[in-house]
PDB file of C-alpha atoms in Angstrom:
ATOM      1  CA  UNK E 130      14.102   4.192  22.822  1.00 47.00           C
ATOM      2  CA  UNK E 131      15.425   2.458  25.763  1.00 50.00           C
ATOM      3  CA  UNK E 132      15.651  -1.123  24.014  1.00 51.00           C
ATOM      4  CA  UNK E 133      15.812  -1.772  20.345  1.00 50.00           C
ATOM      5  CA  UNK E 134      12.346  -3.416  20.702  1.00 49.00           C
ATOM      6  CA  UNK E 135      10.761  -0.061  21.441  1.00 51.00           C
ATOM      7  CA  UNK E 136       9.839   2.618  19.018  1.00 52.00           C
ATOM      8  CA  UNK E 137       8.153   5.473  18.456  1.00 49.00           C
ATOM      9  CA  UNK E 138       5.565   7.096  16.638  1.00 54.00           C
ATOM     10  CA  UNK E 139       6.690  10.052  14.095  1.00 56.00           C
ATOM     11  CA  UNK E 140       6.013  13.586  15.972  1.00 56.00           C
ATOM     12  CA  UNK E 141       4.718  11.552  18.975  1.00 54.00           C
ATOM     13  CA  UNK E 142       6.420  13.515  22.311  1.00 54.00           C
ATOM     14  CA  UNK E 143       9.417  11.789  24.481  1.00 54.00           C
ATOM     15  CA  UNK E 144       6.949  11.182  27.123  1.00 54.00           C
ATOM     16  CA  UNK E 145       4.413   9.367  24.804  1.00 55.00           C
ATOM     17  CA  UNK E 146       4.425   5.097  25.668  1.00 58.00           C
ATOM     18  CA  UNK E 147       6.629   3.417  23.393  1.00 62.00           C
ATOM     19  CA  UNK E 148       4.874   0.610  21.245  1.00 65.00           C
ATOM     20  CA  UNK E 149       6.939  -2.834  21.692  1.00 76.00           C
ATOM     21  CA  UNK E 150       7.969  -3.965  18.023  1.00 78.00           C
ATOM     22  CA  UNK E 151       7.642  -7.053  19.709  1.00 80.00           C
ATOM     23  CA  UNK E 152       3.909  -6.791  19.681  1.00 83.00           C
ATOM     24  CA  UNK E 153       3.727  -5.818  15.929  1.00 82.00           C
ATOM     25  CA  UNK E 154       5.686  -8.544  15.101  1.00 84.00           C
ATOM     26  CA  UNK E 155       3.263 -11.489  17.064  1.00 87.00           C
ATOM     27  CA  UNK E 156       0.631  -9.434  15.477  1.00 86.00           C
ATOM     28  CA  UNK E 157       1.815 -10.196  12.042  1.00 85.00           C
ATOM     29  CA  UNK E 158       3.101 -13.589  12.751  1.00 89.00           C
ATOM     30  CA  UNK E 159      -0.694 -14.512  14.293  1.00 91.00           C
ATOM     31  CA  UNK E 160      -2.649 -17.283  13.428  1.00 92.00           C
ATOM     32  CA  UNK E 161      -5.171 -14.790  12.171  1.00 91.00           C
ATOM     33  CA  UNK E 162      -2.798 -12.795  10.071  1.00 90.00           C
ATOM     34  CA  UNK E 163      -1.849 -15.948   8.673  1.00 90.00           C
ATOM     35  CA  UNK E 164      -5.389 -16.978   7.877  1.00 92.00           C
ATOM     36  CA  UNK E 165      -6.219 -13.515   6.064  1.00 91.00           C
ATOM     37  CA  UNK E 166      -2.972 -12.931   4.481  1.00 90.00           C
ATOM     38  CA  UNK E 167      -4.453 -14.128   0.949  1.00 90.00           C
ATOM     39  CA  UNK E 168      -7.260 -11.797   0.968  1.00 91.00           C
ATOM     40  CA  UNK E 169      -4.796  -8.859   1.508  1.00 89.00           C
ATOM     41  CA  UNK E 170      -2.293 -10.721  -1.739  1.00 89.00           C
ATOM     42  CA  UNK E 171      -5.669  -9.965  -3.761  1.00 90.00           C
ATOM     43  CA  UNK E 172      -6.645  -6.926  -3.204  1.00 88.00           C
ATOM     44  CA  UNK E 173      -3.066  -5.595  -3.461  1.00 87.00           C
ATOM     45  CA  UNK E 174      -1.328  -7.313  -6.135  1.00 87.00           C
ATOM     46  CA  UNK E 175      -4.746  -9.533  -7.432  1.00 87.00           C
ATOM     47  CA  UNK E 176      -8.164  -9.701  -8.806  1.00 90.00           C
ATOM     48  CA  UNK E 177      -9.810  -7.205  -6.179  1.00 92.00           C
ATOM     49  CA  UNK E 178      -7.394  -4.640  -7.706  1.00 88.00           C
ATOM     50  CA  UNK E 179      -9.769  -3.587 -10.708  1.00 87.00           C
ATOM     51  CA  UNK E 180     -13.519  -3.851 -11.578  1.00 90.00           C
ATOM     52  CA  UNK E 181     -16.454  -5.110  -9.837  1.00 94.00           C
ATOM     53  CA  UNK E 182     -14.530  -6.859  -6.938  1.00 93.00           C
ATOM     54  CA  UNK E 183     -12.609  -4.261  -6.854  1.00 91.00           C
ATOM     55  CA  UNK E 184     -15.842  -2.089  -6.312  1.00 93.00           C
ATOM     56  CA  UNK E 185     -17.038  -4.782  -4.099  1.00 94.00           C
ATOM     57  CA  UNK E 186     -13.994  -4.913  -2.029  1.00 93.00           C
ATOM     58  CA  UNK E 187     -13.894  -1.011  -1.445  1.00 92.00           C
ATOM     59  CA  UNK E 188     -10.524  -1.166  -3.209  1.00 90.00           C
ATOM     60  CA  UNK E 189     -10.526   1.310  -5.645  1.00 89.00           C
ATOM     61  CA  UNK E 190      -8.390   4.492  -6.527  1.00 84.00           C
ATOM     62  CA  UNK E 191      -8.190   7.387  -9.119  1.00 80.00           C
ATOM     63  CA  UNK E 192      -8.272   6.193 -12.670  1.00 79.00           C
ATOM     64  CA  UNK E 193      -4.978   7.825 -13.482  1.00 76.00           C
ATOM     65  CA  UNK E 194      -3.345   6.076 -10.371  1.00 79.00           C
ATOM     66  CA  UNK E 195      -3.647   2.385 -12.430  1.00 80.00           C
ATOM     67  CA  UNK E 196      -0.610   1.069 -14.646  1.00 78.00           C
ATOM     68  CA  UNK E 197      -1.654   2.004 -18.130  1.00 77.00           C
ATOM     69  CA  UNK E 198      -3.788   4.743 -17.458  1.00 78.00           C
ATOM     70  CA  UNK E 199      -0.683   7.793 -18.113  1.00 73.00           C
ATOM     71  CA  UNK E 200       2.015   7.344 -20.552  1.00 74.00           C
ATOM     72  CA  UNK E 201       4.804   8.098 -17.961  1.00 68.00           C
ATOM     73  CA  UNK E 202       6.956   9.453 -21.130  1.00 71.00           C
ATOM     74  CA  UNK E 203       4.876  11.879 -22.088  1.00 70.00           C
ATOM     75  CA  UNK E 204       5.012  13.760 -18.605  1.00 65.00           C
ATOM     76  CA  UNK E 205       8.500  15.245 -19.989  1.00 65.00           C
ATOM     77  CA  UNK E 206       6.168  17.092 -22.610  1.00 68.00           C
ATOM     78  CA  UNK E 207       4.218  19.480 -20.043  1.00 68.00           C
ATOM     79  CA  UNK E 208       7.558  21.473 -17.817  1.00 71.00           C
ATOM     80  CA  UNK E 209       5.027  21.116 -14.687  1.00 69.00           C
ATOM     81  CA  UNK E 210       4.356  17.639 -14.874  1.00 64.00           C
ATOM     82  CA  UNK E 211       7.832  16.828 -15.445  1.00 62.00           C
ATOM     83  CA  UNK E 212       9.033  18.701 -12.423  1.00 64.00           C
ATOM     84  CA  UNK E 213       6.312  16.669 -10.540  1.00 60.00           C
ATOM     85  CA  UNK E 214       7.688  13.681 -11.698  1.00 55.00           C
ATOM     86  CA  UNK E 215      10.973  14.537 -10.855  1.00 53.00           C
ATOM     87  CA  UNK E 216      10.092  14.816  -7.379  1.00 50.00           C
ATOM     88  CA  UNK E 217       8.567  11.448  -7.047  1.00 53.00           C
ATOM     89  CA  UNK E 218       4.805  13.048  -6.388  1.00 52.00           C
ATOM     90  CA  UNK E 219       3.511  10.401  -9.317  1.00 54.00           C
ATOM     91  CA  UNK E 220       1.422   7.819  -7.186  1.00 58.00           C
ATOM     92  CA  UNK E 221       0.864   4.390  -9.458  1.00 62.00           C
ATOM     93  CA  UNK E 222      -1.435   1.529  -7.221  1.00 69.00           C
ATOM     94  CA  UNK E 223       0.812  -1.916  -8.150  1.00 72.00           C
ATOM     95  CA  UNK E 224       0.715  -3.764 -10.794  1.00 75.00           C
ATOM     96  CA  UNK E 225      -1.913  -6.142 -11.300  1.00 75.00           C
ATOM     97  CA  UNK E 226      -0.142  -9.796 -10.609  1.00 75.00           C
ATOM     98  CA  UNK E 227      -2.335 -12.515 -10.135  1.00 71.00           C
ATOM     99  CA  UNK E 228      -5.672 -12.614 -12.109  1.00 76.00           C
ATOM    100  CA  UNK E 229      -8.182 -15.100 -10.102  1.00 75.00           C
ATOM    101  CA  UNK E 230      -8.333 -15.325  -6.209  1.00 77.00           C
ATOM    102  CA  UNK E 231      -4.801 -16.199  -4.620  1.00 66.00           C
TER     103      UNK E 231
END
């Protein structure tokens, strides 16, 4: 990059246009990223993690991918499994935080 506000994308070619950081960053910082940022807090940490808003929300995963679902000890039991989880392949979705809307 020719300034350390420039970047570029992973496998993208030296003559591809650099995104400014710059831009992400008044992107996040926006009034309307502000004014949504709660709705994002629930469905990633809150109540539109599991169930019916969940469902509602589009947000949902594979059953085993929730906290709870595999007993993370027992992987060392099956050789495959535990060279899975040796290699950091085990996706969990995170932890359920906040119960009721943020």
């Amino acid at each position: 990059p020719d300034s350390p506000n420039q970047h570029f994308k992973p496998g993208a070619s030296h003559t591809d246009t650099p995104v400014p950081v710059g831009m992400s960053l008044q992107a996040l910082e926006s009034e309307f990223v502000s004014c949504q940022l709660h709705q994002w807090i629930d469905l990633v940490f809150g109540y539109k993690q599991r169930g019916p808003e969940a469902v509602r929300a589009l947000n949902v995963f594979h059953h085993l991918t929730y906290e709870g679902s595999v007993n993370l000890d027992s992987l060392t039991a099956d050789p495959l499994l535990r060279e899975v989880g040796q290699h950091g392949c085990v996706v969990m979705v995170t932890a359920m935080m906040v119960a009721m809307p943020f």
